[in-house]
Amino acid sequence: MGKLLMVIDLVVILAVAAAFGNVDSALYGVVALYISSMVMDMVLYGLDTAKVAYIISDRHKEIADTLVRDLDRGVTILHGEGAWSGQEKQVLMCAFKQRQIVTMKQLVKELDPAAFLIVCDAHEVMGEGFREYKQNDL
């Protein structure tokens, strides 16, 4: 729903720019739209800059042990299967703080340079080492 509203806002900005023939105003409008969406995200989610990593590796046990020991982060092992190969794979899922991203990538690369790594934004991470769940949180 939020992306639909952003697209509608962008179409309106472009329509107004075309009607008045003023490209500068359209560029200012796009910048204002971007900044307002960033501010709304900060209001809704706070300044929590957590990330989630998904790691697929044949050396998953060694990587998981290292992340737990060196980064003091919990790791969940998900059981997956390659759609193309049909091989069973272990997928590591690890939530971590933004400041730990470089260390985490280095540890994974050192242990398995061929590891498949996906890092995503996590807007809300609750639990030990992160935010605590509160009764009145939305």
PDB file of C-alpha atoms in Angstrom, residues 12-134:
ATOM      1  CA  VAL A  12       1.270  13.713  -9.594  1.00  0.00           C
ATOM      2  CA  ILE A  13       4.689  15.383  -9.335  1.00  0.00           C
ATOM      3  CA  LEU A  14       5.525  14.446 -12.931  1.00  0.00           C
ATOM      4  CA  ALA A  15       2.092  15.586 -14.190  1.00  0.00           C
ATOM      5  CA  VAL A  16       2.473  18.970 -12.516  1.00  0.00           C
ATOM      6  CA  ALA A  17       5.994  19.331 -13.924  1.00  0.00           C
ATOM      7  CA  ALA A  18       4.725  18.516 -17.425  1.00  0.00           C
ATOM      8  CA  ALA A  19       1.770  20.915 -17.103  1.00  0.00           C
ATOM      9  CA  PHE A  20       3.892  23.823 -15.961  1.00  0.00           C
ATOM     10  CA  GLY A  21       7.034  22.886 -17.889  1.00  0.00           C
ATOM     11  CA  ASN A  22       9.232  23.205 -14.810  1.00  0.00           C
ATOM     12  CA  VAL A  23      11.661  20.320 -14.344  1.00  0.00           C
ATOM     13  CA  ASP A  24      13.360  21.921 -11.315  1.00  0.00           C
ATOM     14  CA  SER A  25      10.137  21.808  -9.305  1.00  0.00           C
ATOM     15  CA  ALA A  26       9.673  18.153 -10.204  1.00  0.00           C
ATOM     16  CA  LEU A  27      13.177  17.327  -8.975  1.00  0.00           C
ATOM     17  CA  TYR A  28      12.546  19.173  -5.710  1.00  0.00           C
ATOM     18  CA  GLY A  29       9.264  17.271  -5.392  1.00  0.00           C
ATOM     19  CA  VAL A  30      11.006  13.906  -5.880  1.00  0.00           C
ATOM     20  CA  VAL A  31      13.631  14.801  -3.262  1.00  0.00           C
ATOM     21  CA  ALA A  32      10.901  15.939  -0.827  1.00  0.00           C
ATOM     22  CA  LEU A  33       8.971  12.708  -1.449  1.00  0.00           C
ATOM     23  CA  TYR A  34      12.071  10.629  -0.713  1.00  0.00           C
ATOM     24  CA  ILE A  35      12.915  12.543   2.459  1.00  0.00           C
ATOM     25  CA  SER A  36       9.327  12.388   3.745  1.00  0.00           C
ATOM     26  CA  SER A  37       9.192   8.619   3.213  1.00  0.00           C
ATOM     27  CA  MET A  38      12.480   8.215   5.108  1.00  0.00           C
ATOM     28  CA  VAL A  39      11.158  10.341   7.986  1.00  0.00           C
ATOM     29  CA  MET A  40       7.929   8.316   8.119  1.00  0.00           C
ATOM     30  CA  ASP A  41       9.934   5.086   8.312  1.00  0.00           C
ATOM     31  CA  MET A  42      11.997   6.526  11.171  1.00  0.00           C
ATOM     32  CA  VAL A  43       8.831   7.567  13.031  1.00  0.00           C
ATOM     33  CA  LEU A  44       7.224   4.147  12.538  1.00  0.00           C
ATOM     34  CA  TYR A  45      10.254   1.935  13.129  1.00  0.00           C
ATOM     35  CA  GLY A  46      12.635   4.141  15.101  1.00  0.00           C
ATOM     36  CA  LEU A  47      16.355   4.230  14.543  1.00  0.00           C
ATOM     37  CA  ASP A  48      16.743   0.473  14.893  1.00  0.00           C
ATOM     38  CA  THR A  49      19.306  -0.379  12.231  1.00  0.00           C
ATOM     39  CA  ALA A  50      19.285  -4.130  12.539  1.00  0.00           C
ATOM     40  CA  LYS A  51      20.003  -6.467   9.644  1.00  0.00           C
ATOM     41  CA  VAL A  52      19.240 -10.111   8.930  1.00  0.00           C
ATOM     42  CA  ALA A  53      21.679 -12.358   7.101  1.00  0.00           C
ATOM     43  CA  TYR A  54      20.813 -15.580   5.311  1.00  0.00           C
ATOM     44  CA  ILE A  55      23.885 -17.717   4.680  1.00  0.00           C
ATOM     45  CA  ILE A  56      23.928 -20.852   2.538  1.00  0.00           C
ATOM     46  CA  SER A  57      27.136 -22.816   2.869  1.00  0.00           C
ATOM     47  CA  ASP A  58      28.411 -26.365   3.042  1.00  0.00           C
ATOM     48  CA  ARG A  59      30.359 -25.207   6.117  1.00  0.00           C
ATOM     49  CA  HIS A  60      27.235 -23.980   7.906  1.00  0.00           C
ATOM     50  CA  LYS A  61      28.103 -25.520  11.290  1.00  0.00           C
ATOM     51  CA  GLU A  62      31.517 -23.853  11.408  1.00  0.00           C
ATOM     52  CA  ILE A  63      30.053 -20.482  10.326  1.00  0.00           C
ATOM     53  CA  ALA A  64      27.238 -20.698  12.898  1.00  0.00           C
ATOM     54  CA  ASP A  65      29.670 -21.523  15.712  1.00  0.00           C
ATOM     55  CA  THR A  66      31.921 -18.602  14.726  1.00  0.00           C
ATOM     56  CA  LEU A  67      29.033 -16.107  14.559  1.00  0.00           C
ATOM     57  CA  VAL A  68      27.808 -17.182  17.983  1.00  0.00           C
ATOM     58  CA  ARG A  69      31.293 -17.057  19.515  1.00  0.00           C
ATOM     59  CA  ASP A  70      32.792 -13.966  17.829  1.00  0.00           C
ATOM     60  CA  LEU A  71      29.734 -11.741  17.293  1.00  0.00           C
ATOM     61  CA  ASP A  72      27.705 -12.968  20.275  1.00  0.00           C
ATOM     62  CA  ARG A  73      24.684 -13.438  17.992  1.00  0.00           C
ATOM     63  CA  GLY A  74      22.186 -16.243  17.884  1.00  0.00           C
ATOM     64  CA  VAL A  75      21.905 -18.225  14.681  1.00  0.00           C
ATOM     65  CA  THR A  76      18.906 -20.227  13.478  1.00  0.00           C
ATOM     66  CA  ILE A  77      19.407 -23.155  11.108  1.00  0.00           C
ATOM     67  CA  LEU A  78      16.655 -23.411   8.496  1.00  0.00           C
ATOM     68  CA  HIS A  79      16.305 -26.506   6.377  1.00  0.00           C
ATOM     69  CA  GLY A  80      16.083 -25.777   2.674  1.00  0.00           C
ATOM     70  CA  GLU A  81      16.287 -27.553  -0.637  1.00  0.00           C
ATOM     71  CA  GLY A  82      17.772 -26.274  -3.850  1.00  0.00           C
ATOM     72  CA  ALA A  83      15.038 -26.017  -6.489  1.00  0.00           C
ATOM     73  CA  TRP A  84      17.427 -26.662  -9.362  1.00  0.00           C
ATOM     74  CA  SER A  85      19.708 -29.237  -7.752  1.00  0.00           C
ATOM     75  CA  GLY A  86      17.246 -30.887  -5.402  1.00  0.00           C
ATOM     76  CA  GLN A  87      20.000 -30.988  -2.788  1.00  0.00           C
ATOM     77  CA  GLU A  88      19.197 -30.407   0.839  1.00  0.00           C
ATOM     78  CA  LYS A  89      20.882 -27.262   2.178  1.00  0.00           C
ATOM     79  CA  GLN A  90      21.164 -25.703   5.603  1.00  0.00           C
ATOM     80  CA  VAL A  91      20.371 -21.975   5.648  1.00  0.00           C
ATOM     81  CA  LEU A  92      21.690 -19.905   8.531  1.00  0.00           C
ATOM     82  CA  MET A  93      19.600 -16.935   9.640  1.00  0.00           C
ATOM     83  CA  CYS A  94      21.264 -14.387  11.895  1.00  0.00           C
ATOM     84  CA  ALA A  95      19.990 -11.000  13.104  1.00  0.00           C
ATOM     85  CA  PHE A  96      22.736  -8.524  13.908  1.00  0.00           C
ATOM     86  CA  LYS A  97      23.381  -4.831  14.488  1.00  0.00           C
ATOM     87  CA  GLN A  98      24.338  -2.569  11.572  1.00  0.00           C
ATOM     88  CA  ARG A  99      27.790  -1.964  13.042  1.00  0.00           C
ATOM     89  CA  GLN A 100      28.561  -5.708  12.868  1.00  0.00           C
ATOM     90  CA  ILE A 101      28.003  -6.093   9.119  1.00  0.00           C
ATOM     91  CA  VAL A 102      31.654  -5.777   8.060  1.00  0.00           C
ATOM     92  CA  THR A 103      32.867  -8.248  10.687  1.00  0.00           C
ATOM     93  CA  MET A 104      30.092 -10.706   9.801  1.00  0.00           C
ATOM     94  CA  LYS A 105      30.928 -10.594   6.083  1.00  0.00           C
ATOM     95  CA  GLN A 106      34.638 -11.045   6.792  1.00  0.00           C
ATOM     96  CA  LEU A 107      34.024 -14.058   9.049  1.00  0.00           C
ATOM     97  CA  VAL A 108      31.795 -15.752   6.464  1.00  0.00           C
ATOM     98  CA  LYS A 109      34.235 -15.048   3.612  1.00  0.00           C
ATOM     99  CA  GLU A 110      37.209 -16.376   5.595  1.00  0.00           C
ATOM    100  CA  LEU A 111      35.386 -19.605   6.482  1.00  0.00           C
ATOM    101  CA  ASP A 112      33.774 -20.197   3.076  1.00  0.00           C
ATOM    102  CA  PRO A 113      34.574 -17.879   0.154  1.00  0.00           C
ATOM    103  CA  ALA A 114      31.880 -19.689  -1.886  1.00  0.00           C
ATOM    104  CA  ALA A 115      29.101 -19.072   0.671  1.00  0.00           C
ATOM    105  CA  PHE A 116      25.889 -17.531  -0.649  1.00  0.00           C
ATOM    106  CA  LEU A 117      25.051 -14.512   1.535  1.00  0.00           C
ATOM    107  CA  ILE A 118      21.930 -12.345   1.576  1.00  0.00           C
ATOM    108  CA  VAL A 119      21.736  -9.332   3.912  1.00  0.00           C
ATOM    109  CA  CYS A 120      18.361  -7.614   4.430  1.00  0.00           C
ATOM    110  CA  ASP A 121      17.085  -4.715   6.506  1.00  0.00           C
ATOM    111  CA  ALA A 122      15.121  -5.716   9.581  1.00  0.00           C
ATOM    112  CA  HIS A 123      12.816  -2.959  10.771  1.00  0.00           C
ATOM    113  CA  GLU A 124      11.996  -4.508  14.114  1.00  0.00           C
ATOM    114  CA  VAL A 125      14.070  -7.090  15.936  1.00  0.00           C
ATOM    115  CA  MET A 126      12.917  -7.942  19.424  1.00  0.00           C
ATOM    116  CA  GLY A 127      14.632 -10.250  21.856  1.00  0.00           C
ATOM    117  CA  GLU A 128      17.909 -10.633  23.699  1.00  0.00           C
ATOM    118  CA  GLY A 129      20.502  -8.165  22.429  1.00  0.00           C
ATOM    119  CA  PHE A 130      17.865  -6.078  20.643  1.00  0.00           C
ATOM    120  CA  ARG A 131      14.672  -4.241  21.616  1.00  0.00           C
ATOM    121  CA  GLU A 132      12.481  -5.677  24.315  1.00  0.00           C
ATOM    122  CA  TYR A 133       8.865  -6.416  23.488  1.00  0.00           C
ATOM    123  CA  LYS A 134       6.482  -4.078  25.309  1.00  0.00           C
TER     124      LYS A 134
END
